[in-house]
Amino acid sequence: MIQFLLLVMGLSFSRVEEVNLDQLQSRIHTTSDTTYVVNFWATWCRPCIEELPAFEALSRKYSSEPVVVILVSLDQPQDRLTKVEPFIRRRGYTRSSVVLLNQPKPHLWIDQVDSAWSGSIPATLFIRGNRRLFGEFQFGGAQLDSTFQSFREGRQ
Amino acid sequence: MSLGRIWPSVAQFFLAVLVVGQVAIASDGGVSLGSVAPDFKLRNVDGKMVELADFEDQKGAIIVFTCNHCPYSIKYEDRIIALNTQFAPKGYPVIAINPNDPVKVPEDSFENMKVRAREKKFTFPYLVDESQEVAKAYGATRTPHVFVVSNTKEGWRVHYIGAIDDNASNADAVESFFVRDAVNSVLDGNVPTTSFTKAIGCTIKWKNK
């Protein structure tokens, strides 16, 4: 019974929501002046994990501004509560929004994210209204912030 | 035309330049469908050098850029072995190439490649692309990344570039067998229905310049 309650509590406090591509797109395709920074990663991807602190730092730095950082995990759906969730808690990422993208057949949707995406991760999409910048970047902390700033100011 | 109307189009132009620029980078130096793929000479896990030219008596080859550490490569190991079992007798053997920098990922070192090839009883060459020049010449970006080529008078012609199938996590739930269907099409003298696919995968770990 206690285990059941803990499970229910764990689920209700889950930091990592499962979304499909439509749900993700509807979150980031808005007419608002919010700048979205969407990073595609996975717990198994070493270069991704190395750059995640830079994204959390970005969301903290701009916490009082219309900036939303979304960390999109491409882990397997069955790993959401057993791997992704504990990883996010352990790392203490509380500012960034974290979702797990559950969308089968990547060959059908990779181009919908961006036609320049080969499918390898890490990859990051900056989006604000109808402006967008996509790249298979790998960011150090300062690089991410400078790319973000120049994108937001319309310099790239 | 007022400045207010010119400005968005200027911005769009720069954005277009940026996007096109990235596409150009992504395909820079890579082979394309229908083009002739370059030969290579790389060391196999048995210590011998292997060239594409060594397969002159074959109808073609299934060239797979893969590695030891990448979870997607690991998920596909048995399917890569199965492709060789199915198609080597039909003249399309698998040639696996690891392009990763072992300084960045020690698990992908030549010594560890030997271990993996022995453990998994690889029935095909598992070559190390130490200079990473072959991966660059082919335009491989992730692991696993497959290039199906046929042996023609003009050289090794590219018929398929992309993923092995449409379900990395579950081999039993695959609906589209891209590589299998592409090789069968070429064997039948047809153009593959699907000749280019993208997939989620590990970025090739390039050496620091």
CSV table of C-alpha atoms in Angstrom, one decimal:
chain,number,residue,atom,x,y,z
A,1,MET,CA,0.0,0.0,0.0
A,2,ILE,CA,2.8,2.4,0.9
A,3,GLN,CA,4.6,1.4,-2.2
A,4,PHE,CA,1.5,2.1,-4.2
A,5,LEU,CA,1.1,5.6,-2.6
A,6,LEU,CA,4.7,6.4,-3.3
A,7,LEU,CA,4.3,5.3,-6.9
A,8,VAL,CA,1.2,7.5,-7.2
A,9,MET,CA,3.0,10.4,-5.6
A,10,GLY,CA,6.0,9.9,-7.8
A,11,LEU,CA,3.9,9.9,-10.9
A,12,SER,CA,2.0,13.0,-9.9
A,13,PHE,CA,5.3,14.9,-9.1
A,14,SER,CA,6.9,13.7,-12.3
A,15,ARG,CA,9.2,16.3,-13.7
A,16,VAL,CA,9.3,14.7,-17.1
A,17,GLU,CA,6.1,14.8,-19.2
A,18,GLU,CA,5.6,12.6,-22.2
A,19,VAL,CA,4.6,14.4,-25.3
A,20,ASN,CA,4.2,13.6,-29.0
A,21,LEU,CA,5.5,15.8,-31.8
A,22,ASP,CA,2.2,17.8,-32.3
A,23,GLN,CA,2.1,18.6,-28.6
A,24,LEU,CA,5.7,19.7,-28.7
A,25,GLN,CA,5.1,21.8,-31.8
A,26,SER,CA,2.1,23.5,-30.3
A,27,ARG,CA,4.1,24.6,-27.3
A,28,ILE,CA,6.8,26.3,-29.3
A,29,HIS,CA,4.9,27.6,-32.3
A,30,THR,CA,3.3,30.7,-30.8
A,31,THR,CA,2.9,34.3,-31.7
A,32,SER,CA,4.1,35.5,-28.3
A,33,ASP,CA,7.4,37.3,-27.8
A,34,THR,CA,8.7,34.3,-25.9
A,35,THR,CA,12.0,32.9,-27.1
A,36,TYR,CA,12.1,29.1,-26.9
A,37,VAL,CA,15.3,27.2,-26.7
A,38,VAL,CA,14.6,23.5,-27.5
A,39,ASN,CA,17.4,21.1,-26.9
A,40,PHE,CA,17.2,17.5,-28.2
A,41,TRP,CA,19.2,15.1,-25.9
A,42,ALA,CA,19.1,11.7,-24.3
A,43,THR,CA,20.6,10.2,-21.1
A,44,TRP,CA,22.7,7.9,-23.2
A,45,CYS,CA,24.3,10.7,-25.3
A,46,ARG,CA,27.5,11.9,-23.7
A,47,PRO,CA,28.0,15.2,-25.5
A,48,CYS,CA,24.4,16.0,-24.7
A,49,ILE,CA,24.8,15.5,-21.0
A,50,GLU,CA,27.9,17.6,-21.0
A,51,GLU,CA,26.1,20.6,-22.4
A,52,LEU,CA,22.9,20.3,-20.3
A,53,PRO,CA,24.3,22.4,-17.4
A,54,ALA,CA,24.6,25.3,-19.9
A,55,PHE,CA,20.9,25.1,-20.7
A,56,GLU,CA,19.8,25.0,-17.1
A,57,ALA,CA,22.1,28.0,-16.4
A,58,LEU,CA,20.5,29.8,-19.4
A,59,SER,CA,17.0,29.2,-18.0
A,60,ARG,CA,18.1,30.5,-14.6
A,61,LYS,CA,19.8,33.6,-16.0
A,62,TYR,CA,16.7,34.6,-18.0
A,63,SER,CA,14.1,33.5,-15.4
A,64,SER,CA,12.5,36.9,-15.2
A,65,GLU,CA,12.3,37.3,-19.0
A,66,PRO,CA,10.1,35.6,-21.6
A,67,VAL,CA,12.5,32.7,-22.2
A,68,VAL,CA,11.6,29.1,-22.1
A,69,VAL,CA,14.1,26.3,-22.2
A,70,ILE,CA,12.7,22.9,-23.1
A,71,LEU,CA,14.9,19.8,-22.8
A,72,VAL,CA,13.5,17.2,-25.2
A,73,SER,CA,14.6,13.7,-24.2
A,74,LEU,CA,14.8,11.2,-27.0
A,75,ASP,CA,15.2,8.3,-24.5
A,76,GLN,CA,12.8,5.3,-24.9
A,77,PRO,CA,9.4,5.9,-23.4
A,78,GLN,CA,9.9,3.0,-21.0
A,79,ASP,CA,12.9,4.8,-19.6
A,80,ARG,CA,11.1,8.0,-18.7
A,81,LEU,CA,10.5,7.2,-15.0
A,82,THR,CA,13.4,4.8,-14.4
A,83,LYS,CA,16.2,6.7,-16.2
A,84,VAL,CA,15.3,10.2,-17.3
A,85,GLU,CA,13.3,11.3,-14.3
A,86,PRO,CA,16.0,10.2,-11.7
A,87,PHE,CA,18.7,11.8,-13.9
A,88,ILE,CA,16.9,15.2,-13.9
A,89,ARG,CA,16.4,15.0,-10.2
A,90,ARG,CA,20.0,14.0,-9.5
A,91,ARG,CA,21.2,16.9,-11.6
A,92,GLY,CA,18.8,19.3,-9.9
A,93,TYR,CA,17.5,20.8,-13.1
A,94,THR,CA,14.4,22.6,-11.8
A,95,ARG,CA,14.2,25.7,-14.1
A,96,SER,CA,14.2,24.0,-17.5
A,97,SER,CA,11.1,22.3,-18.8
A,98,VAL,CA,11.8,18.6,-19.5
A,99,VAL,CA,9.7,16.4,-21.8
A,100,LEU,CA,10.2,13.0,-23.3
A,101,LEU,CA,9.3,12.9,-27.0
A,102,ASN,CA,7.4,9.7,-27.7
A,103,GLN,CA,7.0,9.7,-31.5
A,104,PRO,CA,7.7,6.5,-33.4
A,105,LYS,CA,9.3,6.4,-36.9
A,106,PRO,CA,11.9,9.2,-36.6
A,107,HIS,CA,12.5,9.2,-40.4
A,108,LEU,CA,9.0,10.6,-40.8
A,109,TRP,CA,9.3,13.5,-38.4
A,110,ILE,CA,13.0,14.6,-38.2
A,111,ASP,CA,12.4,16.9,-41.2
A,112,GLN,CA,9.4,18.4,-39.4
A,113,VAL,CA,11.6,19.6,-36.6
A,114,ASP,CA,14.1,21.0,-39.2
A,115,SER,CA,15.1,19.9,-42.7
A,116,ALA,CA,18.8,20.6,-41.8
A,117,TRP,CA,18.7,18.0,-39.0
A,118,SER,CA,20.5,14.7,-39.8
A,119,GLY,CA,19.0,13.1,-36.7
A,120,SER,CA,22.1,13.1,-34.6
A,121,ILE,CA,22.1,14.6,-31.2
A,122,PRO,CA,22.8,17.0,-29.5
A,123,ALA,CA,20.7,19.4,-31.6
A,124,THR,CA,19.2,22.7,-30.7
A,125,LEU,CA,16.3,24.8,-32.1
A,126,PHE,CA,15.9,28.5,-31.2
A,127,ILE,CA,12.5,29.8,-32.0
A,128,ARG,CA,10.7,33.1,-31.5
A,129,GLY,CA,7.5,33.8,-33.4
A,130,ASN,CA,8.3,33.0,-37.0
A,131,ARG,CA,12.1,33.2,-36.6
A,132,ARG,CA,14.1,30.1,-36.0
A,133,LEU,CA,17.7,28.9,-35.8
A,134,PHE,CA,18.6,25.2,-35.8
A,135,GLY,CA,21.9,23.5,-35.6
A,136,GLU,CA,23.6,20.3,-34.5
A,137,PHE,CA,25.6,22.4,-32.1
A,138,GLN,CA,27.5,21.3,-29.1
A,139,PHE,CA,27.6,24.2,-26.7
A,140,GLY,CA,29.9,25.2,-23.9
A,141,GLY,CA,28.2,27.5,-21.4
A,142,ALA,CA,29.4,30.8,-22.9
A,143,GLN,CA,28.7,29.7,-26.5
A,144,LEU,CA,25.1,28.9,-25.7
A,145,ASP,CA,24.4,32.2,-24.1
A,146,SER,CA,26.1,34.2,-26.9
A,147,THR,CA,24.2,32.3,-29.6
A,148,PHE,CA,21.0,32.8,-27.7
A,149,GLN,CA,21.6,36.5,-27.3
A,150,SER,CA,22.4,37.1,-31.0
A,151,PHE,CA,19.4,35.0,-32.0
A,152,ARG,CA,17.1,36.9,-29.7
A,153,GLU,CA,18.4,40.3,-30.9
A,154,GLY,CA,17.9,39.2,-34.5
A,155,ARG,CA,21.5,39.0,-35.4
A,156,GLN,CA,21.2,35.4,-36.4
B,1,MET,CA,9.1,50.7,-50.4
B,2,SER,CA,9.4,51.8,-46.9
B,3,LEU,CA,12.2,50.7,-44.7
B,4,GLY,CA,9.7,48.9,-42.4
B,5,ARG,CA,8.7,46.7,-45.4
B,6,ILE,CA,12.3,46.1,-46.6
B,7,TRP,CA,13.6,45.1,-43.2
B,8,PRO,CA,11.6,41.8,-42.8
B,9,SER,CA,12.7,40.7,-46.3
B,10,VAL,CA,16.3,41.5,-45.5
B,11,ALA,CA,16.0,39.4,-42.3
B,12,GLN,CA,14.4,36.6,-44.3
B,13,PHE,CA,17.2,36.7,-46.7
B,14,PHE,CA,19.9,36.4,-44.0
B,15,LEU,CA,17.9,33.6,-42.4
B,16,ALA,CA,17.7,31.8,-45.7
B,17,VAL,CA,21.5,32.2,-46.2
B,18,LEU,CA,22.0,30.8,-42.7
B,19,VAL,CA,19.7,27.8,-43.3
B,20,VAL,CA,21.2,27.0,-46.7
B,21,GLY,CA,24.6,27.5,-45.3
B,22,GLN,CA,23.9,24.8,-42.7
B,23,VAL,CA,22.6,22.4,-45.3
B,24,ALA,CA,25.7,22.9,-47.3
B,25,ILE,CA,27.9,22.1,-44.3
B,26,ALA,CA,25.9,19.0,-43.5
B,27,SER,CA,26.4,17.5,-47.0
B,28,ASP,CA,29.9,19.0,-47.6
B,29,GLY,CA,32.1,16.4,-49.1
B,30,GLY,CA,29.6,13.6,-48.8
B,31,VAL,CA,28.5,11.2,-51.4
B,32,SER,CA,25.0,11.5,-52.9
B,33,LEU,CA,22.5,9.1,-54.3
B,34,GLY,CA,23.6,7.9,-57.8
B,35,SER,CA,27.1,9.2,-57.4
B,36,VAL,CA,30.2,7.0,-57.2
B,37,ALA,CA,31.5,6.3,-53.7
B,38,PRO,CA,35.2,6.5,-53.1
B,39,ASP,CA,37.4,3.5,-52.3
B,40,PHE,CA,39.1,3.3,-49.0
B,41,LYS,CA,41.9,1.3,-47.3
B,42,LEU,CA,41.4,0.7,-43.6
B,43,ARG,CA,42.7,-1.6,-40.9
B,44,ASN,CA,40.4,-4.5,-39.9
B,45,VAL,CA,40.2,-5.9,-36.4
B,46,ASP,CA,42.3,-8.9,-37.6
B,47,GLY,CA,45.2,-6.5,-38.3
B,48,LYS,CA,44.9,-6.7,-42.1
B,49,MET,CA,44.2,-3.8,-44.4
B,50,VAL,CA,40.8,-4.0,-46.3
B,51,GLU,CA,39.9,-2.0,-49.4
B,52,LEU,CA,36.6,-1.6,-51.1
B,53,ALA,CA,38.5,-2.9,-54.2
B,54,ASP,CA,39.0,-6.2,-52.4
B,55,PHE,CA,35.2,-6.8,-53.0
B,56,GLU,CA,35.6,-6.5,-56.8
B,57,ASP,CA,34.0,-10.0,-57.3
B,58,GLN,CA,30.9,-8.9,-55.3
B,59,LYS,CA,27.7,-7.3,-56.6
B,60,GLY,CA,27.9,-4.5,-54.1
B,61,ALA,CA,28.3,-3.8,-50.4
B,62,ILE,CA,26.4,-2.6,-47.3
B,63,ILE,CA,28.7,-0.1,-45.7
B,64,VAL,CA,27.8,0.7,-42.1
B,65,PHE,CA,29.4,3.4,-40.1
B,66,THR,CA,29.0,2.2,-36.5
B,67,CYS,CA,30.9,1.9,-33.3
B,68,ASN,CA,31.1,0.2,-29.9
B,69,HIS,CA,29.6,2.6,-27.5
B,70,CYS,CA,26.6,4.2,-29.1
B,71,PRO,CA,23.3,2.7,-27.7
B,72,TYR,CA,21.8,2.9,-31.2
B,73,SER,CA,24.7,1.0,-32.7
B,74,ILE,CA,24.4,-1.6,-29.9
B,75,LYS,CA,20.7,-2.0,-30.5
B,76,TYR,CA,21.4,-2.6,-34.2
B,77,GLU,CA,24.4,-5.0,-33.8
B,78,ASP,CA,22.3,-8.2,-34.2
B,79,ARG,CA,20.5,-6.7,-37.2
B,80,ILE,CA,23.8,-5.8,-38.8
B,81,ILE,CA,25.0,-9.3,-38.4
B,82,ALA,CA,21.6,-10.6,-39.8
B,83,LEU,CA,22.0,-8.3,-42.9
B,84,ASN,CA,25.4,-9.9,-43.6
B,85,THR,CA,24.0,-13.4,-43.1
B,86,GLN,CA,21.1,-12.6,-45.5
B,87,PHE,CA,23.0,-10.6,-48.2
B,88,ALA,CA,26.6,-11.7,-48.2
B,89,PRO,CA,25.5,-14.9,-50.1
B,90,LYS,CA,23.7,-12.7,-52.6
B,91,GLY,CA,26.8,-10.6,-53.2
B,92,TYR,CA,26.1,-7.7,-50.8
B,93,PRO,CA,28.4,-8.2,-47.8
B,94,VAL,CA,28.4,-5.9,-44.8
B,95,ILE,CA,31.5,-3.7,-44.2
B,96,ALA,CA,31.4,-2.0,-40.8
B,97,ILE,CA,33.5,1.1,-40.2
B,98,ASN,CA,34.1,2.8,-36.8
B,99,PRO,CA,35.0,6.5,-37.4
B,100,ASN,CA,34.9,7.7,-33.8
B,101,ASP,CA,37.8,9.4,-32.1
B,102,PRO,CA,39.0,7.0,-29.3
B,103,VAL,CA,40.4,9.9,-27.4
B,104,LYS,CA,36.9,11.2,-26.9
B,105,VAL,CA,35.3,7.7,-26.5
B,106,PRO,CA,37.9,5.2,-25.2
B,107,GLU,CA,35.2,2.5,-25.6
B,108,ASP,CA,35.6,2.9,-29.4
B,109,SER,CA,39.4,2.2,-29.4
B,110,PHE,CA,40.8,-0.3,-31.8
B,111,GLU,CA,41.6,-2.7,-29.0
B,112,ASN,CA,37.9,-2.5,-27.8
B,113,MET,CA,36.8,-3.0,-31.4
B,114,LYS,CA,38.7,-6.3,-31.5
B,115,VAL,CA,37.0,-7.4,-28.2
B,116,ARG,CA,33.5,-6.5,-29.5
B,117,ALA,CA,34.1,-8.2,-32.9
B,118,ARG,CA,35.2,-11.4,-31.1
B,119,GLU,CA,32.4,-11.3,-28.5
B,120,LYS,CA,29.7,-10.7,-31.1
B,121,LYS,CA,31.4,-13.1,-33.6
B,122,PHE,CA,31.2,-10.5,-36.4
B,123,THR,CA,31.1,-12.3,-39.7
B,124,PHE,CA,32.2,-9.1,-41.6
B,125,PRO,CA,35.1,-6.7,-41.5
B,126,TYR,CA,35.1,-4.2,-38.7
B,127,LEU,CA,37.4,-1.4,-39.8
B,128,VAL,CA,38.9,1.5,-38.0
B,129,ASP,CA,38.7,4.9,-39.8
B,130,GLU,CA,41.5,6.4,-37.7
B,131,SER,CA,41.9,9.6,-39.8
B,132,GLN,CA,38.1,9.9,-40.1
B,133,GLU,CA,38.6,10.7,-43.7
B,134,VAL,CA,36.4,7.9,-45.0
B,135,ALA,CA,33.4,9.1,-42.8
B,136,LYS,CA,34.0,12.6,-44.1
B,137,ALA,CA,34.3,11.5,-47.7
B,138,TYR,CA,31.0,9.5,-47.4
B,139,GLY,CA,29.2,12.3,-45.5
B,140,ALA,CA,28.4,10.0,-42.5
B,141,THR,CA,27.2,12.1,-39.6
B,142,ARG,CA,25.9,9.5,-37.0
B,143,THR,CA,26.1,5.9,-36.0
B,144,PRO,CA,24.7,3.7,-37.3
B,145,HIS,CA,24.7,5.3,-40.8
B,146,VAL,CA,24.3,3.0,-43.8
B,147,PHE,CA,25.4,3.4,-47.5
B,148,VAL,CA,24.3,0.7,-49.9
B,149,VAL,CA,26.6,0.6,-53.0
B,150,SER,CA,26.6,-1.5,-56.1
B,151,ASN,CA,29.7,-2.6,-58.1
B,152,THR,CA,29.5,-1.0,-61.5
B,153,LYS,CA,32.0,-0.4,-64.3
B,154,GLU,CA,32.1,3.2,-63.3
B,155,GLY,CA,32.7,2.4,-59.7
B,156,TRP,CA,30.7,1.9,-56.5
B,157,ARG,CA,27.4,3.5,-57.1
B,158,VAL,CA,25.3,4.8,-54.1
B,159,HIS,CA,21.7,3.5,-54.0
B,160,TYR,CA,20.7,4.1,-50.4
B,161,ILE,CA,21.8,6.4,-47.6
B,162,GLY,CA,20.3,6.2,-44.1
B,163,ALA,CA,18.9,4.1,-41.3
B,164,ILE,CA,18.7,0.3,-41.2
B,165,ASP,CA,15.0,0.3,-40.4
B,166,ASP,CA,12.2,2.4,-38.8
B,167,ASN,CA,12.5,1.1,-35.2
B,168,ALA,CA,15.8,1.3,-33.4
B,169,SER,CA,14.4,0.2,-30.0
B,170,ASN,CA,12.4,-2.8,-31.0
B,171,ALA,CA,13.5,-5.1,-33.8
B,172,ASP,CA,10.3,-7.0,-33.5
B,173,ALA,CA,8.2,-3.9,-34.2
B,174,VAL,CA,9.9,-2.8,-37.4
B,175,GLU,CA,7.5,-1.9,-40.2
B,176,SER,CA,9.9,-0.6,-42.8
B,177,PHE,CA,13.1,-2.5,-43.5
B,178,PHE,CA,14.9,0.2,-45.4
B,179,VAL,CA,18.3,-1.4,-46.1
B,180,ARG,CA,16.9,-4.9,-46.7
B,181,ASP,CA,14.3,-3.5,-49.2
B,182,ALA,CA,16.9,-1.3,-50.8
B,183,VAL,CA,19.3,-4.1,-51.4
B,184,ASN,CA,16.5,-6.4,-52.7
B,185,SER,CA,15.4,-3.6,-55.1
B,186,VAL,CA,18.9,-3.2,-56.5
B,187,LEU,CA,19.4,-6.9,-56.8
B,188,ASP,CA,16.1,-7.0,-58.9
B,189,GLY,CA,17.5,-4.1,-61.0
B,190,ASN,CA,15.1,-1.6,-59.6
B,191,VAL,CA,15.5,1.8,-57.9
B,192,PRO,CA,14.7,1.5,-54.1
B,193,THR,CA,11.3,2.9,-53.2
B,194,THR,CA,13.0,4.6,-50.2
B,195,SER,CA,16.6,5.6,-51.0
B,196,PHE,CA,17.2,8.2,-48.2
B,197,THR,CA,16.2,8.2,-44.6
B,198,LYS,CA,17.1,10.1,-41.5
B,199,ALA,CA,17.3,8.6,-38.0
B,200,ILE,CA,18.1,9.5,-34.5
B,201,GLY,CA,21.6,8.4,-33.7
B,202,CYS,CA,24.9,9.3,-32.0
B,203,THR,CA,26.9,12.1,-33.5
B,204,ILE,CA,30.2,10.8,-34.9
B,205,LYS,CA,32.8,11.8,-32.4
B,206,TRP,CA,35.1,14.0,-34.5
B,207,LYS,CA,38.7,14.7,-33.4
B,208,ASN,CA,39.3,18.2,-32.0
B,209,LYS,CA,41.0,20.2,-34.7
